[in-house]
C-alpha atoms as a PDB file:
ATOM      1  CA  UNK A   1     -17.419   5.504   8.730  1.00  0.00           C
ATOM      2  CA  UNK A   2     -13.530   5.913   8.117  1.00  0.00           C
ATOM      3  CA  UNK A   3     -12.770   4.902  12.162  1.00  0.00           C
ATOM      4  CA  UNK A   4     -15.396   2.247  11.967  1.00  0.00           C
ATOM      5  CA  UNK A   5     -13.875   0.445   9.305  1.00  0.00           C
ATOM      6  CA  UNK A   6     -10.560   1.232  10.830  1.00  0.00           C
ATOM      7  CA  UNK A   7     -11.498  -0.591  13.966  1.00  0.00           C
ATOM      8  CA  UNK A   8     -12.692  -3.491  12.660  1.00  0.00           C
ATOM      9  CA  UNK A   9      -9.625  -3.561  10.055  1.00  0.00           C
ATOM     10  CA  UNK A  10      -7.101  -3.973  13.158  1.00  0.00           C
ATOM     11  CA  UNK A  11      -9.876  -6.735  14.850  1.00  0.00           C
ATOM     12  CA  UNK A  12      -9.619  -9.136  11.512  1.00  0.00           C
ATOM     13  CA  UNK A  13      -6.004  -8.611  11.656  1.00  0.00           C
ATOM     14  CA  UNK A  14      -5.927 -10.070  15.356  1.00  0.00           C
ATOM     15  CA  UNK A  15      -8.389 -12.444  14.358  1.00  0.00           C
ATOM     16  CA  UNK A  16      -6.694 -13.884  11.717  1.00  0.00           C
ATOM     17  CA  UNK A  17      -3.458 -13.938  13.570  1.00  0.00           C
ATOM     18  CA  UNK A  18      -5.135 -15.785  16.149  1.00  0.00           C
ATOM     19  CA  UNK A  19      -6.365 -18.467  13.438  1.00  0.00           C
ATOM     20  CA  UNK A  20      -2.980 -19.101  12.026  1.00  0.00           C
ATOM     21  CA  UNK A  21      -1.647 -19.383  15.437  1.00  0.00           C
ATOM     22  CA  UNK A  22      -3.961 -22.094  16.299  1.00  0.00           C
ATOM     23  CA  UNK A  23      -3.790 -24.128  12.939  1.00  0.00           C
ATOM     24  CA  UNK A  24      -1.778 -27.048  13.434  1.00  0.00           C
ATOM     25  CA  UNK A  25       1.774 -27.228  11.665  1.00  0.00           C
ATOM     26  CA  UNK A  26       5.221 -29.219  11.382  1.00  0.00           C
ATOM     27  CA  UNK A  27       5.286 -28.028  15.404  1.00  0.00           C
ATOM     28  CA  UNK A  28       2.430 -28.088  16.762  1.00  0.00           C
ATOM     29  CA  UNK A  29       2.451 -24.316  17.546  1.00  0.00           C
ATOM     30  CA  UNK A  30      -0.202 -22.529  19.670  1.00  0.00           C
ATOM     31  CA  UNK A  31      -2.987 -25.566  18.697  1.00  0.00           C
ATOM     32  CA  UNK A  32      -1.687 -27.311  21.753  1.00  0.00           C
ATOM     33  CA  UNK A  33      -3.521 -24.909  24.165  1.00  0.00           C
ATOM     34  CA  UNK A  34      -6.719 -25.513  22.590  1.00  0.00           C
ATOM     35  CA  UNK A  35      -7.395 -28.684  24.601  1.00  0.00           C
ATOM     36  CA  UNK A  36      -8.688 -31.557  22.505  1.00  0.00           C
ATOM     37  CA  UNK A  37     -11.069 -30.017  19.490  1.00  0.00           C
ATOM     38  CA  UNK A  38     -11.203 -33.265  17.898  1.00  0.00           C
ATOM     39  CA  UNK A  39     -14.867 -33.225  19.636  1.00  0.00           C
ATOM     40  CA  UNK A  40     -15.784 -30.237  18.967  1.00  0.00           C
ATOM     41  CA  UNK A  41     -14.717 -30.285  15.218  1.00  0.00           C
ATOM     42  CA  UNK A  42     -14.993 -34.385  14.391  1.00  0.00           C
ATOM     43  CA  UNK A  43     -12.537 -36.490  13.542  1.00  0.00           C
ATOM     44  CA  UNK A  44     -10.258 -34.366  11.722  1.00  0.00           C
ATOM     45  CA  UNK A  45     -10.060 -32.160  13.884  1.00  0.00           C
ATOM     46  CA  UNK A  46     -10.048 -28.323  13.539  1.00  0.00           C
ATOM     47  CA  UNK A  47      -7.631 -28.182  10.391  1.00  0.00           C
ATOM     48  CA  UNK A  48     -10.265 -27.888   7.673  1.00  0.00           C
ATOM     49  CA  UNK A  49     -12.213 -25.374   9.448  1.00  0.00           C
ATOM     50  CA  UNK A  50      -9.461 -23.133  10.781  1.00  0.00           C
ATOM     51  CA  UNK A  51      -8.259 -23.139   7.173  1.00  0.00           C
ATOM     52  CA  UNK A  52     -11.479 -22.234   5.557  1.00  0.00           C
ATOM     53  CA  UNK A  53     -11.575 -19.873   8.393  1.00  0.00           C
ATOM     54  CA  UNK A  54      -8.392 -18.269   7.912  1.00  0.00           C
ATOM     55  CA  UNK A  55      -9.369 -18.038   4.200  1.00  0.00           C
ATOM     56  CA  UNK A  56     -12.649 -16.496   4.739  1.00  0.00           C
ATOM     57  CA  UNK A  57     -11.319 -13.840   7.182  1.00  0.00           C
ATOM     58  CA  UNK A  58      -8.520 -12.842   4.709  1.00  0.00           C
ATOM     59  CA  UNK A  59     -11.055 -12.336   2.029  1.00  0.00           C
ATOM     60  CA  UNK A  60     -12.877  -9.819   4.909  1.00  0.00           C
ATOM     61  CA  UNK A  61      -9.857  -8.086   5.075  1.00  0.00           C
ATOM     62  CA  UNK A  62      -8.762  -7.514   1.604  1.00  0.00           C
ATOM     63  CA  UNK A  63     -12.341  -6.187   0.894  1.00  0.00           C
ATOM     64  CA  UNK A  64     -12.135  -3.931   3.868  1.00  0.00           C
ATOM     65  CA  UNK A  65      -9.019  -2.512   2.963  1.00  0.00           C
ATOM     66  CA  UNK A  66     -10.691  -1.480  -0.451  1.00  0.00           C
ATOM     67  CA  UNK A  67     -13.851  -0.321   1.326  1.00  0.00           C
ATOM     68  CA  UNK A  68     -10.789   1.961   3.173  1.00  0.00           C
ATOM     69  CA  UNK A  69      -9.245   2.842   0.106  1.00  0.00           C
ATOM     70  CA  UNK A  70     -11.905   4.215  -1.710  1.00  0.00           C
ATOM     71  CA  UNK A  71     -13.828   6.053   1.027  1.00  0.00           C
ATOM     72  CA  UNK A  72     -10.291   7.921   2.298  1.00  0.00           C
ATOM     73  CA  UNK A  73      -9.851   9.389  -1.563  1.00  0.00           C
ATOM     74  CA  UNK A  74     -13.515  10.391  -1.997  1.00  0.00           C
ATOM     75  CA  UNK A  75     -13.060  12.149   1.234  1.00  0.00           C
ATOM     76  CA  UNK A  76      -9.431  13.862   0.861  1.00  0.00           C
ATOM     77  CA  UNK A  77      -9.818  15.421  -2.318  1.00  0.00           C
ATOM     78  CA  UNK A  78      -6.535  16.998  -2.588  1.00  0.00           C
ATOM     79  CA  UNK A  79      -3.289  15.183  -2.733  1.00  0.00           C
ATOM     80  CA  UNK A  80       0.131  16.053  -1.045  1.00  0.00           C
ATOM     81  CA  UNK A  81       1.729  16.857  -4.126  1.00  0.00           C
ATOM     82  CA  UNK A  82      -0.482  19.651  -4.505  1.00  0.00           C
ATOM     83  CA  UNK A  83       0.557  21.108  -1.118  1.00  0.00           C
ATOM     84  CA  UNK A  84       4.046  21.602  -1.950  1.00  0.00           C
ATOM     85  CA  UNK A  85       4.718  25.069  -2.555  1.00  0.00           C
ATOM     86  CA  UNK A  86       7.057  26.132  -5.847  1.00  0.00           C
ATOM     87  CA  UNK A  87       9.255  29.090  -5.235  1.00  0.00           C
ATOM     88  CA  UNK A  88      10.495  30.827  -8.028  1.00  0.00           C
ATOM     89  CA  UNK A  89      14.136  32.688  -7.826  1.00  0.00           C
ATOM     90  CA  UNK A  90      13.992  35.874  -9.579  1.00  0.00           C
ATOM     91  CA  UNK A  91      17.227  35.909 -10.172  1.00  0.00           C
ATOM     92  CA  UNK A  92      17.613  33.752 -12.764  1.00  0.00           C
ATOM     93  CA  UNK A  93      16.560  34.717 -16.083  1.00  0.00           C
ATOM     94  CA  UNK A  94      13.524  33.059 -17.596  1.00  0.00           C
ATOM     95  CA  UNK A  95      15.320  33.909 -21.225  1.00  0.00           C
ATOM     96  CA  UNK A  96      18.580  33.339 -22.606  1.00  0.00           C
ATOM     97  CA  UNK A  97      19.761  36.326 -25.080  1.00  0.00           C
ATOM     98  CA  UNK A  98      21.516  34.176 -27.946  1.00  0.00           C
ATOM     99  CA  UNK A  99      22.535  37.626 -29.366  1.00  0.00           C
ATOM    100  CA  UNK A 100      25.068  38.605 -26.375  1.00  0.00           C
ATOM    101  CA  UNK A 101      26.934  35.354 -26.360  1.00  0.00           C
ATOM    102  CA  UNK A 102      30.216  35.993 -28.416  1.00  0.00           C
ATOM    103  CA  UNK A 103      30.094  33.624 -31.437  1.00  0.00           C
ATOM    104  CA  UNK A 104      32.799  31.322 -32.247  1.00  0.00           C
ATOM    105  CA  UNK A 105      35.075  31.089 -35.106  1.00  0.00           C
ATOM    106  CA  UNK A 106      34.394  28.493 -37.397  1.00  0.00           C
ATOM    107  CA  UNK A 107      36.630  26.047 -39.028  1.00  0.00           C
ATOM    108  CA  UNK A 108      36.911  24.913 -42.372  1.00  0.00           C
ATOM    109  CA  UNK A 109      37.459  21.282 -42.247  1.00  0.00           C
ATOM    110  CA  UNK A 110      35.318  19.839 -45.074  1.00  0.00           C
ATOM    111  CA  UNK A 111      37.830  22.198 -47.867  1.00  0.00           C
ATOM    112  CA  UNK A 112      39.539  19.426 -49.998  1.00  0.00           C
ATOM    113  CA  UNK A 113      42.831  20.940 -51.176  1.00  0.00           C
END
């Protein structure tokens, strides 16, 4: 189901690339290869349907990318950060011993004379 939705994933991408490619702009871009579509589309031309179009297809594509989401973490159940493997050094101490460290002589500052 993952490689399904994959596939088609990568085919709205194209598809959508090919949309804004043929929508008409401030140069008239790839839409001059389409031959005259004013027929085809009526008087406006293919602007308002391209752009509902284009619209329609990104809405496809956001919901297939959470279909993707969610089915990928209900299949991988584990997570990378619980691959990584801790190593402990036994070398270092797990305990400090307060008693061992040689205490230092205190001054008496706060005396008033």
């Amino acid at each position: 189901m993952i490689t399904l939705l994959t596939v088609l994933q990568f085919v709205i991408v194209v598809i959508i690339c090919i949309a804004v490619l043929l929508q008409k702009s401030s140069s008239i871009g790839l839409g001059a290869y389409s031959g005259s579509n004013e027929s085809l589309f009526g008087a406006k031309g293919p602007a308002n349907f391209l752009a509902k179009f284009t619209f329609i297809m990104g809405i496809l594509l956001i919901a297939n990318t959470i279909g993707l989401g969610y089915l990928y973490n209900h299949t991988k159940k584990d997570s990378l950060a619980e691959k990584i493997k801790v190593e402990t050094n036994a070398s270092i101490p797990s305990t400090i011993n307060l008693s061992k460290i040689p205490s230092m002589p205190q001054n008496d500052t706060n005396t008033s004379k």
